[in-house]
């Protein structure tokens, strides 16, 4: 909220400069987000009195004036029609530079000298009014700077009031109280002494149908009101605080709201009573006996579908959760949010009903959120207001309206069934010091609490603190400790090392493992990306994931971010698409969570790692094998032994299958472990064009937890071979259906422990057959192989290949 | 007599080797001094006829001289060989770029997160984790943010559909929403439900806020939370740990400033600033001439939170603090647009 520095100093008596005040408030109370000087551009504009007005000899529309500006009488040519002799007007002196950019120079206008300018409001930046010269109050002092007279030489502090202090500090008095407490002084004004006069209204009857939602309702009838513009000092205060002046009645209610934080409303009495209703057959509420016109105010829940036309002309449909102010017939206002158009004050209003009430914060909040409204009133009501504040506000408002609108109080109706009284909190000052970590003298702490209006009893630091009802936020001992701490000054609390057992931190194994994965992948040339946790239905459909049940956001930013990812792949495909604009080939990876909606209450979150490989050229599945090589390196580094790549067992339950190229993908498995730890493969080439990707993309997807489980084997030393090994080459022709993996397995099986390694070194296709050539490394652990042994093993291997795989040995 | 002869051969040989100019000369030299028919070999052969005392004495000398001559000969051989090698003809342009294997880059948030984790784990903090899709209870209710409390407005929430029916719910309302956690703080309560003080933990993790993105706002963020609970943990302790951490993280002595703030899960609550990492507090464009940089929120754990977690009221005290990794990374590396962080753009990622 915007606060006028002038008004704050008036209430608090502070001598601090605006800058110092800002810094102090920052450290003790609230963040001050801005500091803005007002009245800029009004230097050189003073108050003048019109002494003479004469016709301009050479121009019909112009007049010659003589204006007293205190130290001189100036000749000024003026075109406005609304001036009269004796009026006080703003005079821009020669040399002044007005907010609208006009620079005043001594000039000759149609042959007549003019040294200055009489100003309209718009020329002074005070509004859009250009109807005529801005006529000032009769008591305005000749020669006084206009900015000073209008109280425009102000500094506006934009203070960010925390939500837990909205109930007292969205009013000047609350902030002024803070200032006096910070400065360690008492607050001068006795707002708690404001008590309603005991005059019961004869004209107003208030009925609160829902006391839960309206703990207090005060209505006051004021008669003989003259609705007009409010005085300049009030307009200045409202404008400085960001509220547009309207008329003296509305301004008075807003003024009190600013001063005390209590929103108020004024109804036109006659409109509420129904006298002016245009609806035929409406029975007016005139008491036939006394002939006194009366008014009923009912605070109730709206009926389903009831409507109201608001002050801003908008019609809102209400429901039973909305609390309204109504008369016997219709809804007059949405309680705590906004008044209705039909019952508002207008220039003809003579009698008003002032409302100062207290509404349930949750109800106001729900109502205003539901109706999509947000007003100065709802901002305050939805944060819980002290019902006792309503009384102070009413007294102030009546007082002010009597003063500025000539009204007179007819009487009051106050419905306040459950009075809120100050409550007590026990406070141990030793605990306060133990929590703050500073030895604040008890005397100082007590002084602080007193300066905030608390009532203190007790001794030796064991206190009972009476909390004024406007401090709705203070409910516990710790709340009081915060008050002591912040007013004492957090910068006065010394930093001190903690005393704690010196024990090593428990290691988070999963994080440690993830770190290892990331390090390895970076070492293997993969760049790490972070993506959002969601994607859209279209992305899911494009990746053949559309049929999978996803966790869905109820209020996404946009449809493209509606589903919680079940796979990291869709967003990585977008990374691939985007980076292909700048790079020909790259490797990227992401480590993140996916969300499967199959948990009991919460979804199952799985940690996944996905690696993606994109190469510039791919003739014979280089992309796939680059990814496979990286996967092998990774598993090797992580200590995952016996990894193998298995064709999909295409169970229909496996819903992620459509993503992968059916002929170029595999499950990653570990011998001795059930299930898979991940997938490897090229992304299905039918999917890639949907992402505008014109390359092959190979990915590896690993389940981090399962990989960790697989890596959790103790490393054992294996003796280094002492006896030499020999190499034998073999070249075979096999059918297309025979895989290299199968051949190697077969060779190892036939070799019965003497095969140390098998390496594929040549591949070519010949009609319906594939030709493969392998180096086979043979050796024994305990002796050097004799050539007869080698021949025997080779014979076994060959016979195995021939018999079991139908291989033809090439010589 | 024999001794002198040997020494004479040595002097002669070492003199001669200096004038050897080519391989043929070296061959001749070796034949003359080390060859089977050389005088020297003849002497060695004759050693067996000497008395044992002489044999030992002369033998040692002869062998030493032989070794010396052989070494001189080897040295000459290398010299001749090296002289024939034209190294200059192999000169290359060393300014041609090297052939690299390439390496990958960790994401900037991973880098920053590790730096933070390492500092805290060195101080004995455990790293705790919790779910990113969270129950309304842990995200709000257990943290003293009551239903319909305006404080829920402070954090715009992504809600998931549909609402779940949870008979075990600790809130009065048996139907409960699930949401994307708006902060890492729910992990506080989850951890405390399973552990007793004293402890100190950090919680790095992803959090979500339903707000429009621009250069300084992101709906997906990464937070860092610290929670320290014990018998007498106080505000001064928080200041000290925060100072220690930031001083280490930025590599320069920094100060901490606490300002009053409001978060329902702490009381007292603070906003904390660090002295400007650029100017040290004197005021500069980086800190908008204030001398301080706003970093995060903190406070003493609200007793209601301890109660939600199953502790007795006023049995413990502790502090909690949190801040955003993105903000820290942006401060440290002077990044001006937060949206780059999750863009996946390698032109950005490869800079770190």
XYZ file of C-alpha atoms in Angstrom, chain A residues 732 734-735 738-749 758 770 772 774 797 801 805 807:
23
model
C 31.404 -68.159 -40.598
C 24.995 -67.925 -40.891
C 21.360 -67.311 -41.607
C 21.294 -65.629 -36.173
C 22.587 -62.771 -34.016
C 26.147 -61.936 -33.145
C 25.142 -62.103 -29.495
C 23.940 -65.667 -30.042
C 27.137 -66.663 -31.840
C 29.382 -65.288 -29.110
C 27.292 -67.019 -26.460
C 27.614 -70.263 -28.408
C 31.378 -69.918 -28.791
C 31.785 -69.285 -25.091
C 29.614 -72.224 -24.210
C 35.565 -63.068 -28.593
C 25.525 -62.980 -43.072
C 31.014 -62.759 -39.586
C 35.847 -63.259 -35.034
C 33.560 -74.477 -31.110
C 28.362 -73.415 -34.426
C 23.404 -72.420 -35.387
C 26.819 -72.119 -39.477
